[in-house]
CSV table of C-alpha atoms in Angstrom, one decimal:
chain,number,residue,atom,x,y,z
L,130,MET,CA,44.4,-0.1,-0.9
L,131,LYS,CA,41.5,1.5,-2.8
L,132,THR,CA,39.5,-1.8,-2.5
L,133,LYS,CA,39.9,-1.7,1.3
L,134,ASP,CA,38.7,1.9,1.4
L,135,LYS,CA,35.6,1.1,-0.7
L,136,ALA,CA,34.8,-1.9,1.5
L,137,GLU,CA,34.9,0.3,4.6
L,138,GLU,CA,32.7,3.0,2.9
L,139,ASN,CA,30.0,0.4,2.1
L,140,LYS,CA,29.7,-0.9,5.7
L,141,ILE,CA,26.5,0.1,7.5
L,142,CYS,CA,26.9,1.4,11.0
L,143,PRO,CA,23.8,0.7,13.1
L,144,LEU,CA,24.5,3.6,15.4
L,145,GLU,CA,24.7,6.0,12.5
L,146,VAL,CA,21.4,4.7,11.1
L,147,ALA,CA,19.7,5.0,14.5
L,148,VAL,CA,21.0,8.6,15.0
L,149,ASN,CA,19.9,9.6,11.5
L,150,THR,CA,16.5,8.1,12.0
L,151,ILE,CA,15.8,10.2,15.1
L,152,SER,CA,17.7,13.3,13.9
L,153,GLY,CA,15.4,16.3,13.4
L,154,LYS,CA,14.6,19.0,15.8
L,155,TRP,CA,11.1,17.7,16.7
L,156,LYS,CA,11.3,13.9,16.4
L,157,VAL,CA,12.2,13.2,20.0
L,158,PRO,CA,9.5,15.6,21.3
L,159,ILE,CA,7.0,14.0,19.0
L,160,VAL,CA,7.8,10.5,20.4
L,161,TRP,CA,7.5,11.9,24.0
L,162,GLN,CA,4.1,13.4,23.1
L,163,ILE,CA,2.8,10.2,21.6
L,164,ASN,CA,4.0,8.3,24.6
L,165,GLU,CA,2.0,10.6,26.8
L,166,GLY,CA,-1.1,9.7,24.8
L,167,LYS,CA,-1.3,12.5,22.3
L,168,LYS,CA,-2.1,11.3,18.8
L,169,ARG,CA,-3.3,14.1,16.6
L,170,PRO,CA,-1.2,16.7,14.8
L,171,SER,CA,-3.2,19.5,16.5
L,172,GLU,CA,-2.2,18.1,19.9
L,173,PHE,CA,1.4,18.1,18.9
L,174,LEU,CA,1.2,21.7,17.8
L,175,ARG,CA,-0.2,22.7,21.2
L,176,GLY,CA,2.3,20.5,23.1
L,177,ILE,CA,5.5,21.4,21.3
L,178,ALA,CA,6.3,25.1,21.4
L,179,LYS,CA,7.4,26.9,18.2
L,180,VAL,CA,6.9,23.9,15.8
L,181,ASP,CA,5.7,24.9,12.3
L,182,ARG,CA,2.8,22.7,11.0
L,183,ARG,CA,4.6,22.0,7.7
L,184,VAL,CA,7.8,20.9,9.5
L,185,LEU,CA,5.7,18.8,12.0
L,186,ASN,CA,4.0,17.0,9.1
L,187,GLN,CA,7.3,16.4,7.3
L,188,GLN,CA,8.8,14.9,10.4
L,189,LEU,CA,5.7,12.8,11.1
L,190,ASN,CA,5.8,11.5,7.5
L,191,GLU,CA,9.5,10.6,7.9
L,192,MET,CA,8.8,8.7,11.1
L,193,VAL,CA,6.0,6.8,9.4
L,194,GLU,CA,8.4,5.9,6.5
L,195,ASP,CA,11.1,4.8,9.1
L,196,GLY,CA,8.6,2.5,10.8
L,197,ILE,CA,8.4,4.4,14.1
L,198,LEU,CA,4.8,5.6,13.7
L,199,VAL,CA,1.6,4.4,12.1
L,200,LYS,CA,-0.7,6.9,10.5
L,201,GLN,CA,-4.4,6.2,10.6
L,202,SER,CA,-6.8,8.3,8.6
L,203,PHE,CA,-10.5,8.3,9.4
L,204,ASN,CA,-13.1,8.8,6.7
L,205,GLU,CA,-14.9,11.6,8.4
L,206,LEU,CA,-15.8,15.3,8.0
L,207,PRO,CA,-13.7,17.1,9.0
L,208,PRO,CA,-10.9,14.7,8.2
L,209,ARG,CA,-9.1,13.2,11.2
L,210,VAL,CA,-5.7,11.7,11.4
L,211,GLU,CA,-4.1,9.9,14.4
L,212,TYR,CA,-0.6,8.6,14.9
L,213,THR,CA,0.5,5.7,17.1
L,214,LEU,CA,3.8,4.1,18.0
L,215,THR,CA,4.8,0.9,16.3
L,216,GLU,CA,6.6,-1.8,18.2
L,217,LEU,CA,9.9,-0.3,16.9
L,218,GLY,CA,8.7,3.1,18.2
L,219,GLU,CA,7.9,1.6,21.6
L,220,LYS,CA,11.5,0.3,21.7
L,221,LEU,CA,12.7,3.8,20.9
L,222,VAL,CA,10.7,5.1,23.9
L,223,GLU,CA,12.5,2.6,26.2
L,224,ILE,CA,15.9,3.9,24.8
L,225,LEU,CA,14.9,7.5,25.3
L,226,TRP,CA,14.1,6.8,29.0
L,227,GLN,CA,17.6,5.3,29.3
L,228,LEU,CA,19.0,8.4,27.6
L,229,ASN,CA,17.0,10.6,30.0
L,230,ASP,CA,18.6,8.7,33.0
L,231,TRP,CA,22.0,9.2,31.4
L,232,GLY,CA,21.3,12.9,30.9
L,233,LYS,CA,20.6,13.2,34.7
L,234,LEU,CA,24.2,12.3,35.3
L,235,LEU,CA,25.3,15.3,33.1
L,236,VAL,CA,23.1,17.9,34.9
L,237,PRO,CA,24.8,19.5,37.9
L,238,GLU,CA,23.2,18.6,41.2
L,239,ASN,CA,22.1,22.2,41.9
L,240,GLU,CA,20.3,22.5,38.5
L,241,LYS,CA,18.2,19.3,38.7
L,242,ILE,CA,14.5,19.6,38.5
């Protein structure tokens, strides 16, 4: 019985991996901002209310590590950094649009924008 339990513990659930990859208060808003054409951290700070620069940088770095974003540093003064979506990130945008459509079904008719 213990062998069966261990085998089940070691299985990887793709849904759990996906949810963990985009978990974080600001990751979905960051993807939305990049999809709208914003690429620099200062633009994210202006476009996302109440996000702390340190937390923003941490979540951007996690998204680069997860393969959702690419970070490009320019050798200029002052230093400039830009982020763009990878192919994997663009697929995430497609899924977020589908999730947005699903969310519309959950909003009462009198509260829709």
